[in-house]
Structures are given as C-alpha cells and as structure tokens.
CSV table of N, CA and C in Angstrom, one decimal:
chain,number,residue,atom,x,y,z
Y,243,UNK,N,95.6,164.4,43.8
Y,243,UNK,CA,95.6,163.2,42.9
Y,243,UNK,C,95.5,162.0,43.8
Y,244,UNK,N,94.4,161.5,44.0
Y,244,UNK,CA,94.2,160.4,44.9
Y,244,UNK,C,94.1,159.1,44.0
Y,245,UNK,N,95.3,158.4,44.1
Y,245,UNK,CA,95.4,157.2,43.2
Y,245,UNK,C,94.9,156.0,44.1
Y,246,UNK,N,94.3,155.0,43.4
Y,246,UNK,CA,93.9,153.8,44.1
Y,246,UNK,C,95.1,153.0,44.5
Y,247,UNK,N,95.1,152.5,45.7
Y,247,UNK,CA,96.3,151.7,46.1
Y,247,UNK,C,96.2,150.2,45.7
Y,248,UNK,N,97.3,149.7,45.3
Y,248,UNK,CA,97.4,148.3,44.9
Y,248,UNK,C,97.3,147.4,46.2
Y,249,UNK,N,97.0,146.1,46.0
Y,249,UNK,CA,97.0,145.2,47.2
Y,249,UNK,C,98.3,145.2,47.9
Y,250,UNK,N,99.4,145.2,47.1
Y,250,UNK,CA,100.8,145.2,47.8
Y,250,UNK,C,101.0,146.4,48.6
Y,251,UNK,N,100.6,147.6,48.1
Y,251,UNK,CA,100.8,148.8,48.8
Y,251,UNK,C,99.9,148.8,50.0
Y,252,UNK,N,98.7,148.4,49.9
Y,252,UNK,CA,97.8,148.3,51.1
Y,252,UNK,C,98.4,147.4,52.2
Y,253,UNK,N,98.9,146.3,51.7
Y,253,UNK,CA,99.6,145.3,52.7
Y,253,UNK,C,100.8,146.0,53.4
Y,254,UNK,N,101.6,146.7,52.6
Y,254,UNK,CA,102.7,147.4,53.2
Y,254,UNK,C,102.2,148.4,54.2
Y,255,UNK,N,101.2,149.2,53.8
Y,255,UNK,CA,100.7,150.2,54.7
Y,255,UNK,C,100.2,149.6,56.0
Y,256,UNK,N,99.5,148.5,55.9
Y,256,UNK,CA,98.9,147.8,57.0
Y,256,UNK,C,100.0,147.2,57.9
Y,257,UNK,N,101.1,146.7,57.3
Y,257,UNK,CA,102.1,146.1,58.1
Y,257,UNK,C,103.1,147.1,58.8
Y,258,UNK,N,103.0,148.3,58.4
Y,258,UNK,CA,103.9,149.3,59.0
Y,258,UNK,C,103.5,149.6,60.5
Y,259,UNK,N,104.5,149.3,61.3
Y,259,UNK,CA,104.2,149.5,62.8
Y,259,UNK,C,105.0,150.5,63.5
Y,260,UNK,N,106.0,151.0,62.8
Y,260,UNK,CA,106.9,152.0,63.5
Y,260,UNK,C,106.2,153.3,63.5
Y,261,UNK,N,106.7,154.2,64.5
Y,261,UNK,CA,106.1,155.5,64.6
Y,261,UNK,C,106.5,156.4,63.4
Y,262,UNK,N,107.6,156.1,62.8
Y,262,UNK,CA,108.0,156.8,61.6
Y,262,UNK,C,107.7,156.0,60.3
Y,263,UNK,N,106.4,155.9,60.0
Y,263,UNK,CA,106.0,155.2,58.8
Y,263,UNK,C,106.6,155.8,57.6
Y,264,UNK,N,107.1,154.9,56.7
Y,264,UNK,CA,107.7,155.4,55.5
Y,264,UNK,C,106.6,155.4,54.4
Y,265,UNK,N,106.6,156.5,53.7
Y,265,UNK,CA,105.6,156.6,52.6
Y,265,UNK,C,106.1,155.7,51.4
Y,266,UNK,N,105.2,155.0,50.8
Y,266,UNK,CA,105.6,154.2,49.7
Y,266,UNK,C,105.6,155.0,48.4
Y,267,UNK,N,106.8,155.2,47.9
Y,267,UNK,CA,107.0,156.0,46.7
Y,267,UNK,C,106.8,155.1,45.4
Y,268,UNK,N,106.6,155.8,44.3
Y,268,UNK,CA,106.4,155.1,43.1
Y,268,UNK,C,107.5,154.1,42.8
Y,269,UNK,N,108.8,154.5,43.0
Y,269,UNK,CA,109.9,153.7,42.8
Y,269,UNK,C,109.9,152.4,43.7
Y,270,UNK,N,109.5,152.6,44.9
Y,270,UNK,CA,109.3,151.5,45.9
Y,270,UNK,C,108.3,150.5,45.4
Y,271,UNK,N,107.2,151.1,44.9
Y,271,UNK,CA,106.1,150.2,44.4
Y,271,UNK,C,106.5,149.4,43.2
Y,272,UNK,N,107.3,150.1,42.3
Y,272,UNK,CA,107.8,149.4,41.2
Y,272,UNK,C,108.7,148.2,41.6
Y,273,UNK,N,109.5,148.4,42.6
Y,273,UNK,CA,110.4,147.3,43.1
Y,273,UNK,C,109.6,146.2,43.7
Y,274,UNK,N,108.6,146.6,44.5
Y,274,UNK,CA,107.7,145.5,45.1
Y,274,UNK,C,107.0,144.7,44.0
Y,275,UNK,N,106.5,145.4,43.0
Y,275,UNK,CA,105.9,144.7,41.9
Y,275,UNK,C,106.8,143.8,41.1
Y,276,UNK,N,108.0,144.3,40.9
Y,276,UNK,CA,109.1,143.5,40.2
Y,276,UNK,C,109.4,142.3,41.0
Y,277,UNK,N,109.5,142.4,42.3
Y,277,UNK,CA,109.8,141.3,43.2
Y,277,UNK,C,108.7,140.2,43.0
Y,278,UNK,N,107.4,140.7,43.0
Y,278,UNK,CA,106.3,139.8,42.9
Y,278,UNK,C,106.3,139.0,41.5
Y,279,UNK,N,106.6,139.8,40.5
Y,279,UNK,CA,106.7,139.2,39.1
Y,279,UNK,C,107.8,138.1,39.1
Y,280,UNK,N,108.9,138.5,39.6
Y,280,UNK,CA,110.1,137.6,39.6
Y,280,UNK,C,109.7,136.3,40.4
Y,281,UNK,N,109.0,136.5,41.5
Y,281,UNK,CA,108.6,135.4,42.3
Y,281,UNK,C,107.7,134.4,41.6
Y,282,UNK,N,106.7,135.0,40.8
Y,282,UNK,CA,105.8,134.2,40.0
Y,282,UNK,C,106.6,133.4,38.9
Y,283,UNK,N,107.6,134.1,38.3
Y,283,UNK,CA,108.4,133.5,37.3
Y,283,UNK,C,109.2,132.3,37.9
Y,284,UNK,N,109.7,132.5,39.1
Y,284,UNK,CA,110.5,131.5,39.8
Y,284,UNK,C,109.7,130.3,40.0
Y,285,UNK,N,108.4,130.4,40.3
Y,285,UNK,CA,107.5,129.2,40.5
Y,285,UNK,C,107.4,128.5,39.2
Y,286,UNK,N,107.2,129.2,38.1
Y,286,UNK,CA,107.1,128.6,36.8
Y,286,UNK,C,108.4,127.9,36.4
Y,287,UNK,N,109.6,128.5,36.6
Y,287,UNK,CA,110.8,127.9,36.3
Y,287,UNK,C,111.1,126.6,37.0
Y,288,UNK,N,110.8,126.7,38.3
Y,288,UNK,CA,111.0,125.5,39.1
Y,288,UNK,C,110.1,124.3,38.7
Y,289,UNK,N,108.8,124.7,38.3
Y,289,UNK,CA,107.9,123.6,37.8
Y,289,UNK,C,108.4,123.1,36.5
Y,290,UNK,N,108.9,123.9,35.6
Y,290,UNK,CA,109.5,123.5,34.3
Y,290,UNK,C,110.7,122.6,34.5
Y,291,UNK,N,111.6,123.0,35.5
Y,291,UNK,CA,112.8,122.2,35.8
Y,291,UNK,C,112.4,120.8,36.3
Y,292,UNK,N,111.4,120.8,37.2
Y,292,UNK,CA,111.0,119.5,37.7
Y,292,UNK,C,110.4,118.6,36.6
Y,293,UNK,N,109.6,119.2,35.7
Y,293,UNK,CA,109.1,118.4,34.6
Y,293,UNK,C,110.2,117.9,33.7
Y,294,UNK,N,111.2,118.8,33.4
Y,294,UNK,CA,112.3,118.4,32.5
Y,294,UNK,C,113.0,117.2,33.1
Y,295,UNK,N,113.3,117.3,34.4
Y,295,UNK,CA,114.0,116.2,35.1
Y,295,UNK,C,113.3,114.9,35.0
Y,296,UNK,N,111.9,115.0,35.2
Y,296,UNK,CA,111.1,113.8,35.1
Y,296,UNK,C,111.1,113.2,33.7
Y,297,UNK,N,111.1,114.1,32.7
Y,297,UNK,CA,111.1,113.7,31.3
Y,297,UNK,C,112.4,113.0,30.9
Y,298,UNK,N,113.5,113.6,31.5
Y,298,UNK,CA,114.8,113.0,31.2
Y,298,UNK,C,114.9,111.6,31.8
Y,299,UNK,N,114.3,111.4,33.0
Y,299,UNK,CA,114.3,110.1,33.6
Y,299,UNK,C,113.5,109.1,32.8
Y,300,UNK,N,112.4,109.5,32.2
Y,300,UNK,CA,111.6,108.7,31.4
Y,300,UNK,C,112.3,108.3,30.1
Y,301,UNK,N,113.0,109.2,29.6
Y,301,UNK,CA,113.8,108.9,28.4
Y,301,UNK,C,115.0,108.0,28.7
Y,302,UNK,N,115.6,108.1,29.8
Y,302,UNK,CA,116.6,107.2,30.2
Y,302,UNK,C,116.1,105.8,30.4
Y,303,UNK,N,114.9,105.7,31.0
Y,303,UNK,CA,114.2,104.4,31.2
Y,303,UNK,C,113.9,103.8,29.8
Y,304,UNK,N,113.4,104.6,28.9
Y,304,UNK,CA,113.1,104.1,27.5
Y,304,UNK,C,114.3,103.6,26.8
Y,305,UNK,N,115.4,104.4,27.0
Y,305,UNK,CA,116.7,103.9,26.3
Y,305,UNK,C,117.1,102.6,26.9
Y,306,UNK,N,117.0,102.4,28.2
Y,306,UNK,CA,117.3,101.1,28.8
Y,306,UNK,C,116.4,100.0,28.3
Y,307,UNK,N,115.2,100.3,28.1
Y,307,UNK,CA,114.2,99.3,27.6
Y,307,UNK,C,114.6,98.9,26.2
Y,308,UNK,N,115.0,99.9,25.4
Y,308,UNK,CA,115.4,99.6,24.0
Y,308,UNK,C,116.6,98.7,23.9
Y,309,UNK,N,117.6,98.9,24.8
Y,309,UNK,CA,118.8,98.1,24.8
Y,309,UNK,C,118.5,96.7,25.2
Y,310,UNK,N,117.5,96.5,26.1
Y,310,UNK,CA,117.2,95.1,26.6
Y,310,UNK,C,116.2,94.4,25.7
Y,311,UNK,N,115.5,95.1,24.8
Y,311,UNK,CA,114.4,94.5,24.0
Y,311,UNK,C,115.0,93.5,23.0
Y,312,UNK,N,114.1,92.5,22.7
Y,312,UNK,CA,114.5,91.5,21.7
Y,312,UNK,C,113.8,91.8,20.4
Y,313,UNK,N,112.7,92.6,20.4
Y,313,UNK,CA,112.0,92.9,19.1
Y,313,UNK,C,112.7,94.1,18.5
Y,314,UNK,N,113.0,94.1,17.2
Y,314,UNK,CA,113.7,95.2,16.5
Y,314,UNK,C,112.8,96.4,16.2
Y,315,UNK,N,111.5,96.2,16.4
Y,315,UNK,CA,110.6,97.3,16.1
Y,315,UNK,C,110.0,97.9,17.4
Y,316,UNK,N,109.8,99.2,17.4
Y,316,UNK,CA,109.3,99.9,18.6
Y,316,UNK,C,108.1,100.8,18.2
Y,317,UNK,N,107.2,101.0,19.1
Y,317,UNK,CA,106.2,102.0,19.0
Y,317,UNK,C,106.5,103.2,19.8
Y,318,UNK,N,106.7,104.3,19.1
Y,318,UNK,CA,107.1,105.6,19.8
Y,318,UNK,C,106.0,106.6,19.7
Y,319,UNK,N,105.6,107.2,20.9
Y,319,UNK,CA,104.6,108.2,20.9
Y,319,UNK,C,105.1,109.5,20.5
Y,320,UNK,N,104.7,110.0,19.4
Y,320,UNK,CA,105.1,111.3,18.8
Y,320,UNK,C,103.9,112.2,18.5
Y,321,UNK,N,103.9,113.3,19.2
Y,321,UNK,CA,102.8,114.2,19.0
Y,321,UNK,C,101.5,113.6,19.6
Y,322,UNK,N,100.6,113.2,18.7
Y,322,UNK,CA,99.4,112.6,19.2
Y,322,UNK,C,99.2,111.2,18.7
Y,323,UNK,N,100.3,110.5,18.2
Y,323,UNK,CA,100.1,109.2,17.7
Y,323,UNK,C,101.3,108.3,18.0
Y,324,UNK,N,101.1,107.0,17.9
Y,324,UNK,CA,102.3,106.1,18.0
Y,324,UNK,C,102.8,105.8,16.6
Y,325,UNK,N,104.1,105.8,16.5
Y,325,UNK,CA,104.8,105.6,15.2
Y,325,UNK,C,105.7,104.4,15.4
Y,326,UNK,N,105.7,103.5,14.4
Y,326,UNK,CA,106.6,102.3,14.4
Y,326,UNK,C,108.0,102.7,14.0
Y,327,UNK,N,109.0,102.4,14.8
Y,327,UNK,CA,110.4,102.8,14.5
Y,327,UNK,C,111.3,101.7,14.8
Y,328,UNK,N,112.5,101.8,14.2
Y,328,UNK,CA,113.5,100.8,14.5
Y,328,UNK,C,114.4,101.2,15.7
Y,329,UNK,N,115.3,100.3,16.2
Y,329,UNK,CA,116.1,100.6,17.4
Y,329,UNK,C,117.0,101.8,17.2
Y,330,UNK,N,117.6,101.9,16.1
Y,330,UNK,CA,118.5,103.0,15.8
Y,330,UNK,C,117.8,104.4,16.0
Y,331,UNK,N,116.6,104.5,15.3
Y,331,UNK,CA,115.9,105.7,15.4
Y,331,UNK,C,115.5,106.0,16.8
Y,332,UNK,N,115.0,105.0,17.5
Y,332,UNK,CA,114.5,105.3,18.9
Y,332,UNK,C,115.7,105.7,19.8
Y,333,UNK,N,116.8,105.1,19.6
Y,333,UNK,CA,118.0,105.4,20.4
Y,333,UNK,C,118.4,106.9,20.2
Y,334,UNK,N,118.5,107.2,18.9
Y,334,UNK,CA,118.9,108.6,18.5
Y,334,UNK,C,117.8,109.6,19.0
Y,335,UNK,N,116.6,109.2,18.8
Y,335,UNK,CA,115.5,110.1,19.3
Y,335,UNK,C,115.6,110.4,20.8
Y,336,UNK,N,115.8,109.4,21.6
Y,336,UNK,CA,115.9,109.5,23.0
Y,336,UNK,C,117.1,110.4,23.4
Y,337,UNK,N,118.2,110.2,22.7
Y,337,UNK,CA,119.5,111.0,22.9
Y,337,UNK,C,119.2,112.4,22.6
Y,338,UNK,N,118.6,112.7,21.5
Y,338,UNK,CA,118.4,114.1,21.1
Y,338,UNK,C,117.4,114.8,22.0
Y,339,UNK,N,116.3,114.1,22.4
Y,339,UNK,CA,115.4,114.7,23.3
Y,339,UNK,C,116.1,115.0,24.7
Y,340,UNK,N,116.9,114.1,25.1
Y,340,UNK,CA,117.6,114.3,26.4
Y,340,UNK,C,118.6,115.4,26.3
Y,341,UNK,N,119.3,115.6,25.2
Y,341,UNK,CA,120.2,116.7,25.0
Y,341,UNK,C,119.4,118.0,25.0
Y,342,UNK,N,118.3,118.0,24.3
Y,342,UNK,CA,117.4,119.2,24.3
Y,342,UNK,C,116.9,119.6,25.7
Y,343,UNK,N,116.5,118.6,26.5
Y,343,UNK,CA,116.0,118.8,27.8
Y,343,UNK,C,117.1,119.3,28.7
Y,344,UNK,N,118.3,118.7,28.6
Y,344,UNK,CA,119.4,119.2,29.4
Y,344,UNK,C,119.8,120.6,29.1
Y,345,UNK,N,119.8,121.0,27.8
Y,345,UNK,CA,120.0,122.4,27.5
Y,345,UNK,C,119.0,123.3,28.1
Y,346,UNK,N,117.7,122.9,28.0
Y,346,UNK,CA,116.6,123.7,28.6
Y,346,UNK,C,116.8,123.8,30.1
Y,347,UNK,N,117.2,122.7,30.7
Y,347,UNK,CA,117.5,122.8,32.2
Y,347,UNK,C,118.6,123.7,32.5
Y,348,UNK,N,119.7,123.7,31.8
Y,348,UNK,CA,120.8,124.7,32.0
Y,348,UNK,C,120.3,126.1,31.9
Y,349,UNK,N,119.5,126.4,30.8
Y,349,UNK,CA,119.0,127.7,30.6
Y,349,UNK,C,118.1,128.2,31.8
Y,350,UNK,N,117.2,127.3,32.2
Y,350,UNK,CA,116.3,127.6,33.3
Y,350,UNK,C,117.0,127.8,34.6
Y,351,UNK,N,118.1,127.0,34.8
Y,351,UNK,CA,118.9,127.1,36.0
Y,351,UNK,C,119.6,128.5,36.0
Y,352,UNK,N,120.1,128.9,34.9
Y,352,UNK,CA,120.7,130.2,34.8
Y,352,UNK,C,119.7,131.3,35.0
Y,353,UNK,N,118.5,131.2,34.5
Y,353,UNK,CA,117.5,132.2,34.7
Y,353,UNK,C,117.1,132.2,36.2
Y,354,UNK,N,117.0,131.1,36.8
Y,354,UNK,CA,116.7,131.0,38.2
Y,354,UNK,C,117.8,131.7,39.1
Y,355,UNK,N,119.0,131.5,38.7
Y,355,UNK,CA,120.1,132.2,39.4
Y,355,UNK,C,120.0,133.7,39.3
Y,356,UNK,N,119.8,134.2,38.1
Y,356,UNK,CA,119.6,135.6,37.8
Y,356,UNK,C,118.5,136.2,38.6
Y,357,UNK,N,117.4,135.5,38.7
Y,357,UNK,CA,116.2,136.0,39.4
Y,357,UNK,C,116.5,136.1,40.9
Y,358,UNK,N,117.1,135.0,41.4
Y,358,UNK,CA,117.4,135.0,42.8
Y,358,UNK,C,118.4,136.2,43.2
Y,359,UNK,N,119.3,136.5,42.3
Y,359,UNK,CA,120.2,137.6,42.6
Y,359,UNK,C,119.5,138.9,42.6
Y,360,UNK,N,118.6,139.1,41.6
Y,360,UNK,CA,117.8,140.3,41.5
Y,360,UNK,C,116.9,140.5,42.7
Y,361,UNK,N,116.3,139.4,43.1
Y,361,UNK,CA,115.4,139.4,44.3
Y,361,UNK,C,116.2,139.8,45.5
Y,362,UNK,N,117.4,139.3,45.6
Y,362,UNK,CA,118.3,139.6,46.8
Y,362,UNK,C,118.6,141.1,46.8
Y,363,UNK,N,118.9,141.7,45.6
Y,363,UNK,CA,119.1,143.1,45.5
Y,363,UNK,C,117.9,143.9,45.8
Y,364,UNK,N,116.7,143.5,45.4
Y,364,UNK,CA,115.5,144.2,45.7
Y,364,UNK,C,115.2,144.1,47.2
Y,365,UNK,N,115.4,143.0,47.8
Y,365,UNK,CA,115.2,142.8,49.2
Y,365,UNK,C,116.1,143.8,50.0
Y,366,UNK,N,117.4,143.9,49.6
Y,366,UNK,CA,118.3,144.8,50.3
Y,366,UNK,C,117.8,146.2,50.2
Y,367,UNK,N,117.4,146.6,49.0
Y,367,UNK,CA,116.9,148.0,48.9
Y,367,UNK,C,115.6,148.2,49.7
Y,368,UNK,N,114.7,147.3,49.6
Y,368,UNK,CA,113.4,147.5,50.2
Y,368,UNK,C,113.4,147.4,51.8
Y,369,UNK,N,114.2,146.4,52.2
Y,369,UNK,CA,114.4,146.3,53.7
Y,369,UNK,C,115.1,147.5,54.3
Y,370,UNK,N,116.1,148.0,53.5
Y,370,UNK,CA,116.8,149.2,54.0
Y,370,UNK,C,115.8,150.4,54.1
Y,371,UNK,N,114.9,150.5,53.3
Y,371,UNK,CA,113.9,151.6,53.3
Y,371,UNK,C,112.8,151.3,54.3
Y,372,UNK,N,112.2,150.1,54.4
Y,372,UNK,CA,111.1,149.8,55.2
Y,372,UNK,C,111.3,149.0,56.4
Y,373,UNK,N,112.5,148.4,56.6
Y,373,UNK,CA,112.8,147.6,57.7
Y,373,UNK,C,111.9,146.4,57.8
Y,374,UNK,N,111.4,146.1,59.1
Y,374,UNK,CA,110.6,145.0,59.3
Y,374,UNK,C,109.1,145.2,58.9
Y,375,UNK,N,108.8,146.4,58.4
Y,375,UNK,CA,107.4,146.7,58.1
Y,375,UNK,C,107.0,146.2,56.7
Y,376,UNK,N,108.0,145.5,56.1
Y,376,UNK,CA,107.6,144.8,54.8
Y,376,UNK,C,108.1,143.4,54.9
Y,377,UNK,N,107.4,142.5,54.3
Y,377,UNK,CA,107.8,141.1,54.3
Y,377,UNK,C,107.9,140.6,52.8
Y,378,UNK,N,109.1,140.3,52.5
Y,378,UNK,CA,109.4,139.8,51.1
Y,378,UNK,C,109.9,138.4,51.1
Y,379,UNK,N,109.6,137.6,52.2
Y,379,UNK,CA,110.0,136.2,52.2
Y,379,UNK,C,109.1,135.4,51.3
Y,380,UNK,N,109.7,134.4,50.6
Y,380,UNK,CA,108.9,133.7,49.6
Y,380,UNK,C,108.7,132.3,50.1
C-alpha cells in the first residue's frame, strides 16, 4: 500500500539526519497536521484580536468626540449608510459595541491560550519521538 506522502511528511523525511531515522506513523502525521491547523488558527486569532483592539480605540475616540461636541446631532456609520442620531444613542451605541468587542477579545484570548497549550503538548510528543529532525517552531 504505497500512499502518497504529504508535504509535511516529505519535509520531516528530508530533515531527518540521524542514523536511526524514525518512521512517520499515522498518529505522528495526525499530530503534525493538528499542529499546522492550530498554527493557522493562531494567526487568524491574533489578526482578529489586533482588529478588535483597533476598533475599541476608534470607539473610544468617537466617545470622546461626542462628549466634546457642541452639535446635538451626529452622523453614525451603520452597515452601509450614515444615520443621524442624538448624543444619548451614540454614547450607548459606542458603549455596547465596546462591550461586545471586549467580550470577543476575552474569548479570543482564551482560545489563544488553549491553542498554545495544545501546541506545547504536541511539541513535547513530537520532539520526544523525532528529536531535532523535526522543526515545529512558529
């Protein structure tokens, strides 16, 4: 049963330098693939966290502008259009959006921590089996 090797498996096989090359088992390949998927998700999470922090800053700036404004009416961009709103609505809108983004940030941070822990466990297992012949640094 000659199965086609994945790129990760080929890379591992190429990187093996010891005289006692370890065969890549199915379970090892699954762990390597999981590590890669987790790494991709980590990139997404960190991008989402960065965007959320930027959005929170913009909302904070908008709230400050509302407090200093002399005009009681504001144009707020919602969806794909500007809507005319009063100060109370704009203030509440900014507060609720900030709360939502902070909750999202907390959730993303928790997911990031879980991924990092799982990657640490996978690294421990894979380095124990393959030593320096595998590179899982991100």
